[in-house]
């Protein structure tokens, strides 16, 4: 059986990820129903489940319309109130997608929002707005302590795990990374690669955990390059990885 994961562009820079085989499809974070419905009918696929990572409208806005056509199970975080979620999930729960032969385990990665979850299967991570390529989600509801915990959990996954995030923010994240992590030739090579992809209208995603550890400043808070840049920006060398992460996130918020 063949399993594919493809991005359906939505809004300005969202991707709704669609997992499918020859007949069944599952979508992650459908902020809008129409690109999903269009793809399903064009490819003769049946929706069999929906997974959402957090309550923001650009991730759940399509639920009601999808459920009208496909009354399928909707998986989502137990600690956020999301209309339409039928299967509330907490850390350590698992999600079996029988049609697709896939089982995800649920990770609590609260930080961007208070109940944000991620879905992990061997080699595959759907992390919503927690980790982006070369960046991370804003702290709307969580704390830097929670962000540190969430990012270190994701960083501990196998290096070859493909990272499916919800936004195409890579180039703007890389512009910040050039300043916040200046001495990183690996990142420069990646930036050139991503410029080419975007120039051809192609997604930069998925990334991988191993790649992010090399190029994402938010996963490199212990490196001299990042520490030096923070010290230059704030006038003070961070005394811990947590302090470095807090300063980095605050700096990115106003960059
Ligand atoms: Zn969000
Ligand atoms: Fe979002």
PDB file of C-alpha atoms and ligand atoms in Angstrom:
ATOM      1  CA  UNK A   1       0.000   0.000   0.000  1.00  0.00           C
ATOM      2  CA  UNK A   2       1.225   3.456  -0.952  1.00  0.00           C
ATOM      3  CA  UNK A   3       0.968   6.319   1.532  1.00  0.00           C
ATOM      4  CA  UNK A   4       1.477   9.934   0.539  1.00  0.00           C
ATOM      5  CA  UNK A   5       1.548  13.168   2.492  1.00  0.00           C
ATOM      6  CA  UNK A   6       0.884  16.277   0.455  1.00  0.00           C
ATOM      7  CA  UNK A   7       0.469  19.965   1.311  1.00  0.00           C
ATOM      8  CA  UNK A   8      -2.743  21.776   0.385  1.00  0.00           C
ATOM      9  CA  UNK A   9      -1.958  25.502   0.464  1.00  0.00           C
ATOM     10  CA  UNK A  10      -4.551  27.610   2.319  1.00  0.00           C
ATOM     11  CA  UNK A  11      -4.855  31.294   3.164  1.00  0.00           C
ATOM     12  CA  UNK A  12      -1.594  33.190   2.807  1.00  0.00           C
ATOM     13  CA  UNK A  13       0.944  30.717   4.142  1.00  0.00           C
ATOM     14  CA  UNK A  14      -0.838  27.728   5.726  1.00  0.00           C
ATOM     15  CA  UNK A  15      -0.487  24.131   4.628  1.00  0.00           C
ATOM     16  CA  UNK A  16      -3.251  21.647   5.319  1.00  0.00           C
ATOM     17  CA  UNK A  17      -1.436  18.308   5.252  1.00  0.00           C
ATOM     18  CA  UNK A  18      -3.347  15.497   3.582  1.00  0.00           C
ATOM     19  CA  UNK A  19      -2.304  11.879   4.181  1.00  0.00           C
ATOM     20  CA  UNK A  20      -3.711   9.424   1.690  1.00  0.00           C
ATOM     21  CA  UNK A  21      -3.469   6.032   0.050  1.00  0.00           C
ATOM     22  CA  UNK A  22      -5.442   4.972  -3.045  1.00  0.00           C
ATOM     23  CA  UNK A  23      -8.794   5.464  -1.334  1.00  0.00           C
ATOM     24  CA  UNK A  24      -8.635   7.057   2.099  1.00  0.00           C
ATOM     25  CA  UNK A  25      -7.470  10.452   3.247  1.00  0.00           C
ATOM     26  CA  UNK A  26      -6.866  12.149   6.584  1.00  0.00           C
ATOM     27  CA  UNK A  27      -6.252  15.875   6.962  1.00  0.00           C
ATOM     28  CA  UNK A  28      -4.321  17.757   9.609  1.00  0.00           C
ATOM     29  CA  UNK A  29      -5.357  21.272  10.691  1.00  0.00           C
ATOM     30  CA  UNK A  30      -7.959  22.068   8.011  1.00  0.00           C
ATOM     31  CA  UNK A  31      -8.340  25.821   8.488  1.00  0.00           C
ATOM     32  CA  UNK A  32     -10.410  25.906   5.313  1.00  0.00           C
ATOM     33  CA  UNK A  33     -12.629  23.162   3.878  1.00  0.00           C
ATOM     34  CA  UNK A  34     -12.586  24.072   0.199  1.00  0.00           C
ATOM     35  CA  UNK A  35      -9.021  23.042  -0.751  1.00  0.00           C
ATOM     36  CA  UNK A  36      -9.661  19.724   1.035  1.00  0.00           C
ATOM     37  CA  UNK A  37     -13.031  19.085  -0.631  1.00  0.00           C
ATOM     38  CA  UNK A  38     -11.592  20.030  -4.029  1.00  0.00           C
ATOM     39  CA  UNK A  39      -8.642  17.672  -3.656  1.00  0.00           C
ATOM     40  CA  UNK A  40     -10.787  14.781  -2.403  1.00  0.00           C
ATOM     41  CA  UNK A  41     -13.202  15.010  -5.307  1.00  0.00           C
ATOM     42  CA  UNK A  42     -10.479  15.550  -7.918  1.00  0.00           C
ATOM     43  CA  UNK A  43      -8.645  12.433  -6.719  1.00  0.00           C
ATOM     44  CA  UNK A  44     -11.634  10.268  -5.842  1.00  0.00           C
ATOM     45  CA  UNK A  45     -10.646   9.970  -2.173  1.00  0.00           C
ATOM     46  CA  UNK A  46     -12.835   9.567   0.905  1.00  0.00           C
ATOM     47  CA  UNK A  47     -12.039  11.473   4.083  1.00  0.00           C
ATOM     48  CA  UNK A  48     -11.712   9.052   7.001  1.00  0.00           C
ATOM     49  CA  UNK A  49     -10.515  11.272   9.887  1.00  0.00           C
ATOM     50  CA  UNK A  50      -9.351  14.768  10.827  1.00  0.00           C
ATOM     51  CA  UNK A  51      -6.580  15.666  13.260  1.00  0.00           C
ATOM     52  CA  UNK A  52      -6.115  19.147  14.750  1.00  0.00           C
ATOM     53  CA  UNK A  53      -3.238  20.458  16.860  1.00  0.00           C
ATOM     54  CA  UNK A  54      -4.719  23.554  18.530  1.00  0.00           C
ATOM     55  CA  UNK A  55      -7.701  25.879  18.575  1.00  0.00           C
ATOM     56  CA  UNK A  56      -6.615  28.737  16.276  1.00  0.00           C
ATOM     57  CA  UNK A  57      -9.073  29.490  13.480  1.00  0.00           C
ATOM     58  CA  UNK A  58      -6.532  28.944  10.693  1.00  0.00           C
ATOM     59  CA  UNK A  59      -6.247  25.315  11.903  1.00  0.00           C
ATOM     60  CA  UNK A  60      -9.900  24.429  12.622  1.00  0.00           C
ATOM     61  CA  UNK A  61     -11.962  26.805  10.438  1.00  0.00           C
ATOM     62  CA  UNK A  62     -12.865  24.079   7.936  1.00  0.00           C
ATOM     63  CA  UNK A  63     -14.146  21.515  10.463  1.00  0.00           C
ATOM     64  CA  UNK A  64     -17.864  22.335  10.296  1.00  0.00           C
ATOM     65  CA  UNK A  65     -18.017  22.282   6.496  1.00  0.00           C
ATOM     66  CA  UNK A  66     -15.965  19.064   6.233  1.00  0.00           C
ATOM     67  CA  UNK A  67     -18.157  17.329   8.816  1.00  0.00           C
ATOM     68  CA  UNK A  68     -21.274  18.176   6.806  1.00  0.00           C
ATOM     69  CA  UNK A  69     -19.993  16.052   3.923  1.00  0.00           C
ATOM     70  CA  UNK A  70     -17.889  13.581   5.910  1.00  0.00           C
ATOM     71  CA  UNK A  71     -19.093  12.783   9.457  1.00  0.00           C
ATOM     72  CA  UNK A  72     -15.687  11.408  10.494  1.00  0.00           C
ATOM     73  CA  UNK A  73     -13.820  11.251  13.809  1.00  0.00           C
ATOM     74  CA  UNK A  74     -12.066  14.494  14.703  1.00  0.00           C
ATOM     75  CA  UNK A  75      -8.998  14.194  16.934  1.00  0.00           C
ATOM     76  CA  UNK A  76      -7.840  17.206  18.915  1.00  0.00           C
ATOM     77  CA  UNK A  77      -6.425  18.443  22.212  1.00  0.00           C
ATOM     78  CA  UNK A  78      -8.544  17.538  25.276  1.00  0.00           C
ATOM     79  CA  UNK A  79      -7.624  20.726  27.100  1.00  0.00           C
ATOM     80  CA  UNK A  80      -8.787  23.153  24.403  1.00  0.00           C
ATOM     81  CA  UNK A  81     -12.445  23.738  23.576  1.00  0.00           C
ATOM     82  CA  UNK A  82     -12.844  23.074  19.869  1.00  0.00           C
ATOM     83  CA  UNK A  83     -16.315  22.598  18.388  1.00  0.00           C
ATOM     84  CA  UNK A  84     -16.389  19.402  16.352  1.00  0.00           C
ATOM     85  CA  UNK A  85     -13.658  17.458  18.175  1.00  0.00           C
ATOM     86  CA  UNK A  86     -15.096  14.001  18.870  1.00  0.00           C
ATOM     87  CA  UNK A  87     -11.927  12.316  20.156  1.00  0.00           C
ATOM     88  CA  UNK A  88     -10.152  14.493  22.751  1.00  0.00           C
ATOM     89  CA  UNK A  89      -6.498  13.566  23.261  1.00  0.00           C
ATOM     90  CA  UNK A  90      -3.873  14.021  25.944  1.00  0.00           C
ATOM     91  CA  UNK A  91      -0.161  13.334  26.152  1.00  0.00           C
ATOM     92  CA  UNK A  92       0.618   9.646  25.664  1.00  0.00           C
ATOM     93  CA  UNK A  93      -2.652   8.818  23.878  1.00  0.00           C
ATOM     94  CA  UNK A  94      -2.483   7.178  20.490  1.00  0.00           C
ATOM     95  CA  UNK A  95      -4.470   7.605  17.300  1.00  0.00           C
ATOM     96  CA  UNK A  96      -4.900   4.691  14.903  1.00  0.00           C
ATOM     97  CA  UNK A  97      -5.873   5.475  11.352  1.00  0.00           C
ATOM     98  CA  UNK A  98      -7.019   2.009  10.266  1.00  0.00           C
ATOM     99  CA  UNK A  99      -7.535   2.782   6.571  1.00  0.00           C
ATOM    100  CA  UNK A 100      -3.996   4.099   6.317  1.00  0.00           C
ATOM    101  CA  UNK A 101      -2.260   1.635   8.637  1.00  0.00           C
ATOM    102  CA  UNK A 102      -0.763   4.481  10.667  1.00  0.00           C
ATOM    103  CA  UNK A 103      -0.640   4.962  14.426  1.00  0.00           C
ATOM    104  CA  UNK A 104       0.341   8.294  15.935  1.00  0.00           C
ATOM    105  CA  UNK A 105       1.299   8.983  19.492  1.00  0.00           C
ATOM    106  CA  UNK A 106       0.226  12.271  21.009  1.00  0.00           C
ATOM    107  CA  UNK A 107       2.764  14.682  22.488  1.00  0.00           C
ATOM    108  CA  UNK A 108       1.774  17.563  24.745  1.00  0.00           C
ATOM    109  CA  UNK A 109       3.707  20.514  23.322  1.00  0.00           C
ATOM    110  CA  UNK A 110       1.834  23.359  25.022  1.00  0.00           C
ATOM    111  CA  UNK A 111       3.540  26.723  24.393  1.00  0.00           C
ATOM    112  CA  UNK A 112       2.039  28.484  21.343  1.00  0.00           C
ATOM    113  CA  UNK A 113      -1.347  27.664  22.922  1.00  0.00           C
ATOM    114  CA  UNK A 114      -2.108  26.181  26.336  1.00  0.00           C
ATOM    115  CA  UNK A 115      -3.206  22.776  25.052  1.00  0.00           C
ATOM    116  CA  UNK A 116      -1.276  22.396  21.794  1.00  0.00           C
ATOM    117  CA  UNK A 117      -0.563  18.775  20.842  1.00  0.00           C
ATOM    118  CA  UNK A 118       1.630  17.165  18.181  1.00  0.00           C
ATOM    119  CA  UNK A 119       1.192  13.830  16.419  1.00  0.00           C
ATOM    120  CA  UNK A 120       4.173  11.525  16.005  1.00  0.00           C
ATOM    121  CA  UNK A 121       4.504   8.249  14.110  1.00  0.00           C
ATOM    122  CA  UNK A 122       7.867   6.691  13.204  1.00  0.00           C
ATOM    123  CA  UNK A 123       9.440   9.087  10.708  1.00  0.00           C
ATOM    124  CA  UNK A 124       6.548  11.573  10.722  1.00  0.00           C
ATOM    125  CA  UNK A 125       5.713  14.561  12.939  1.00  0.00           C
ATOM    126  CA  UNK A 126       2.760  16.929  12.647  1.00  0.00           C
ATOM    127  CA  UNK A 127       3.625  19.753  15.003  1.00  0.00           C
ATOM    128  CA  UNK A 128       1.175  22.524  14.079  1.00  0.00           C
ATOM    129  CA  UNK A 129       2.534  25.905  15.166  1.00  0.00           C
ATOM    130  CA  UNK A 130       5.058  24.604  17.714  1.00  0.00           C
ATOM    131  CA  UNK A 131       8.153  24.109  15.572  1.00  0.00           C
ATOM    132  CA  UNK A 132       8.646  25.754  12.177  1.00  0.00           C
ATOM    133  CA  UNK A 133      11.551  25.325   9.842  1.00  0.00           C
ATOM    134  CA  UNK A 134      14.236  27.681  11.208  1.00  0.00           C
ATOM    135  CA  UNK A 135      11.815  29.003  13.826  1.00  0.00           C
ATOM    136  CA  UNK A 136       9.087  28.276  16.350  1.00  0.00           C
ATOM    137  CA  UNK A 137       5.565  29.469  17.145  1.00  0.00           C
ATOM    138  CA  UNK A 138       4.848  32.606  19.090  1.00  0.00           C
ATOM    139  CA  UNK A 139       4.020  32.245  22.775  1.00  0.00           C
ATOM    140  CA  UNK A 140       0.359  33.309  22.777  1.00  0.00           C
ATOM    141  CA  UNK A 141      -0.677  31.327  25.851  1.00  0.00           C
ATOM    142  CA  UNK A 142       2.366  29.442  27.121  1.00  0.00           C
ATOM    143  CA  UNK A 143       5.636  30.297  28.832  1.00  0.00           C
ATOM    144  CA  UNK A 144       9.287  30.082  27.763  1.00  0.00           C
ATOM    145  CA  UNK A 145       9.597  27.158  30.209  1.00  0.00           C
ATOM    146  CA  UNK A 146       6.881  25.301  28.309  1.00  0.00           C
ATOM    147  CA  UNK A 147       8.494  26.188  24.998  1.00  0.00           C
ATOM    148  CA  UNK A 148      11.815  24.782  26.167  1.00  0.00           C
ATOM    149  CA  UNK A 149      10.112  21.548  27.228  1.00  0.00           C
ATOM    150  CA  UNK A 150       8.148  21.248  23.987  1.00  0.00           C
ATOM    151  CA  UNK A 151      11.139  21.921  21.747  1.00  0.00           C
ATOM    152  CA  UNK A 152      13.392  19.532  23.633  1.00  0.00           C
ATOM    153  CA  UNK A 153      10.796  16.771  23.298  1.00  0.00           C
ATOM    154  CA  UNK A 154      10.659  17.336  19.548  1.00  0.00           C
ATOM    155  CA  UNK A 155      14.448  17.594  19.269  1.00  0.00           C
ATOM    156  CA  UNK A 156      14.739  14.181  20.958  1.00  0.00           C
ATOM    157  CA  UNK A 157      12.858  12.429  18.126  1.00  0.00           C
ATOM    158  CA  UNK A 158      14.836  10.496  15.514  1.00  0.00           C
ATOM    159  CA  UNK A 159      16.861  12.789  13.271  1.00  0.00           C
ATOM    160  CA  UNK A 160      15.247  11.476  10.111  1.00  0.00           C
ATOM    161  CA  UNK A 161      11.733  12.293  11.365  1.00  0.00           C
ATOM    162  CA  UNK A 162      10.073  14.505   8.752  1.00  0.00           C
ATOM    163  CA  UNK A 163       8.635  17.671  10.265  1.00  0.00           C
ATOM    164  CA  UNK A 164       5.287  18.789   8.834  1.00  0.00           C
ATOM    165  CA  UNK A 165       4.556  22.241  10.238  1.00  0.00           C
ATOM    166  CA  UNK A 166       1.502  24.293   9.370  1.00  0.00           C
ATOM    167  CA  UNK A 167       3.096  27.454   7.983  1.00  0.00           C
ATOM    168  CA  UNK A 168       5.465  28.369   5.171  1.00  0.00           C
ATOM    169  CA  UNK A 169       7.484  30.776   7.310  1.00  0.00           C
ATOM    170  CA  UNK A 170      10.893  29.375   6.390  1.00  0.00           C
ATOM    171  CA  UNK A 171      12.395  32.315   4.479  1.00  0.00           C
ATOM    172  CA  UNK A 172      11.367  34.930   7.031  1.00  0.00           C
ATOM    173  CA  UNK A 173      12.576  32.674   9.841  1.00  0.00           C
ATOM    174  CA  UNK A 174      15.897  32.309   8.022  1.00  0.00           C
ATOM    175  CA  UNK A 175      16.220  36.098   7.792  1.00  0.00           C
ATOM    176  CA  UNK A 176      16.051  36.233  11.594  1.00  0.00           C
ATOM    177  CA  UNK A 177      18.356  33.215  11.926  1.00  0.00           C
ATOM    178  CA  UNK A 178      21.033  35.033   9.890  1.00  0.00           C
ATOM    179  CA  UNK A 179      21.136  37.687  12.611  1.00  0.00           C
ATOM    180  CA  UNK A 180      20.510  35.532  15.692  1.00  0.00           C
ATOM    181  CA  UNK A 181      22.877  32.718  14.669  1.00  0.00           C
ATOM    182  CA  UNK A 182      25.379  34.443  12.374  1.00  0.00           C
ATOM    183  CA  UNK A 183      28.185  31.872  12.277  1.00  0.00           C
ATOM    184  CA  UNK A 184      26.355  28.980  10.695  1.00  0.00           C
ATOM    185  CA  UNK A 185      27.449  27.992   7.184  1.00  0.00           C
ATOM    186  CA  UNK A 186      25.065  24.997   7.216  1.00  0.00           C
ATOM    187  CA  UNK A 187      22.181  27.458   7.596  1.00  0.00           C
ATOM    188  CA  UNK A 188      23.488  29.563   4.700  1.00  0.00           C
ATOM    189  CA  UNK A 189      23.451  26.501   2.431  1.00  0.00           C
ATOM    190  CA  UNK A 190      19.907  25.655   3.568  1.00  0.00           C
ATOM    191  CA  UNK A 191      18.778  29.251   2.969  1.00  0.00           C
ATOM    192  CA  UNK A 192      20.066  29.151  -0.616  1.00  0.00           C
ATOM    193  CA  UNK A 193      18.225  25.856  -1.157  1.00  0.00           C
ATOM    194  CA  UNK A 194      14.956  27.287   0.251  1.00  0.00           C
ATOM    195  CA  UNK A 195      15.245  30.468  -1.864  1.00  0.00           C
ATOM    196  CA  UNK A 196      15.370  28.247  -4.943  1.00  0.00           C
ATOM    197  CA  UNK A 197      12.375  26.167  -3.833  1.00  0.00           C
ATOM    198  CA  UNK A 198      10.257  29.260  -3.155  1.00  0.00           C
ATOM    199  CA  UNK A 199      11.328  30.885  -6.428  1.00  0.00           C
ATOM    200  CA  UNK A 200       9.784  27.854  -8.121  1.00  0.00           C
ATOM    201  CA  UNK A 201       6.650  28.058  -5.965  1.00  0.00           C
ATOM    202  CA  UNK A 202       7.524  24.879  -4.091  1.00  0.00           C
ATOM    203  CA  UNK A 203       7.128  24.255  -0.342  1.00  0.00           C
ATOM    204  CA  UNK A 204      10.234  24.176   1.841  1.00  0.00           C
ATOM    205  CA  UNK A 205       8.490  21.570   4.003  1.00  0.00           C
ATOM    206  CA  UNK A 206       8.660  18.965   5.339  1.00  0.00           C
ATOM    207  CA  UNK A 207      11.916  19.558   7.147  1.00  0.00           C
ATOM    208  CA  UNK A 208      13.620  16.979   9.371  1.00  0.00           C
ATOM    209  CA  UNK A 209      14.566  16.992  13.032  1.00  0.00           C
ATOM    210  CA  UNK A 210      18.261  16.550  12.163  1.00  0.00           C
ATOM    211  CA  UNK A 211      18.185  19.506   9.776  1.00  0.00           C
ATOM    212  CA  UNK A 212      16.395  21.724  12.295  1.00  0.00           C
ATOM    213  CA  UNK A 213      19.009  20.926  14.940  1.00  0.00           C
ATOM    214  CA  UNK A 214      21.617  22.253  12.506  1.00  0.00           C
ATOM    215  CA  UNK A 215      19.863  25.399  11.298  1.00  0.00           C
ATOM    216  CA  UNK A 216      17.084  26.429  13.713  1.00  0.00           C
ATOM    217  CA  UNK A 217      18.342  28.989  16.271  1.00  0.00           C
ATOM    218  CA  UNK A 218      15.604  27.942  18.725  1.00  0.00           C
ATOM    219  CA  UNK A 219      17.193  24.448  18.836  1.00  0.00           C
ATOM    220  CA  UNK A 220      20.700  25.922  19.079  1.00  0.00           C
ATOM    221  CA  UNK A 221      20.431  27.943  22.295  1.00  0.00           C
ATOM    222  CA  UNK A 222      23.632  26.357  23.622  1.00  0.00           C
ATOM    223  CA  UNK A 223      25.842  27.356  20.691  1.00  0.00           C
ATOM    224  CA  UNK A 224      28.452  30.142  20.884  1.00  0.00           C
ATOM    225  CA  UNK A 225      27.058  31.726  17.712  1.00  0.00           C
ATOM    226  CA  UNK A 226      23.562  32.200  19.211  1.00  0.00           C
ATOM    227  CA  UNK A 227      24.827  33.119  22.693  1.00  0.00           C
ATOM    228  CA  UNK A 228      27.104  35.774  21.231  1.00  0.00           C
ATOM    229  CA  UNK A 229      24.311  37.250  19.113  1.00  0.00           C
ATOM    230  CA  UNK A 230      21.963  37.436  22.118  1.00  0.00           C
ATOM    231  CA  UNK A 231      24.674  39.057  24.232  1.00  0.00           C
ATOM    232  CA  UNK A 232      25.217  41.616  21.494  1.00  0.00           C
ATOM    233  CA  UNK A 233      21.474  42.283  21.221  1.00  0.00           C
ATOM    234  CA  UNK A 234      20.611  42.513  24.943  1.00  0.00           C
ATOM    235  CA  UNK A 235      23.991  43.527  26.381  1.00  0.00           C
ATOM    236  CA  UNK A 236      24.059  40.423  28.580  1.00  0.00           C
ATOM    237  CA  UNK A 237      25.200  36.847  27.994  1.00  0.00           C
ATOM    238  CA  UNK A 238      22.355  34.420  28.838  1.00  0.00           C
ATOM    239  CA  UNK A 239      23.161  32.285  31.859  1.00  0.00           C
ATOM    240  CA  UNK A 240      21.097  29.284  30.811  1.00  0.00           C
ATOM    241  CA  UNK A 241      19.563  27.690  27.745  1.00  0.00           C
ATOM    242  CA  UNK A 242      16.158  28.774  29.066  1.00  0.00           C
ATOM    243  CA  UNK A 243      17.211  32.413  29.370  1.00  0.00           C
ATOM    244  CA  UNK A 244      18.693  32.236  25.879  1.00  0.00           C
ATOM    245  CA  UNK A 245      15.442  30.798  24.506  1.00  0.00           C
ATOM    246  CA  UNK A 246      13.358  33.474  26.280  1.00  0.00           C
ATOM    247  CA  UNK A 247      15.531  36.272  24.839  1.00  0.00           C
ATOM    248  CA  UNK A 248      15.531  34.691  21.401  1.00  0.00           C
ATOM    249  CA  UNK A 249      11.719  34.407  21.308  1.00  0.00           C
ATOM    250  CA  UNK A 250      11.307  37.994  22.583  1.00  0.00           C
ATOM    251  CA  UNK A 251      13.768  39.255  19.973  1.00  0.00           C
ATOM    252  CA  UNK A 252      12.003  37.403  17.152  1.00  0.00           C
ATOM    253  CA  UNK A 253       8.652  38.876  18.279  1.00  0.00           C
ATOM    254  CA  UNK A 254       9.885  42.367  17.406  1.00  0.00           C
ATOM    255  CA  UNK A 255      12.244  41.497  14.514  1.00  0.00           C
TER     256      UNK A 255
HETATM  257 ZN1  LIG B   1      -1.687  28.956  15.733  1.00  0.00          ZN
HETATM  258 FE1  LIG B   2      -1.367  28.910  12.623  1.00  0.00          FE
END
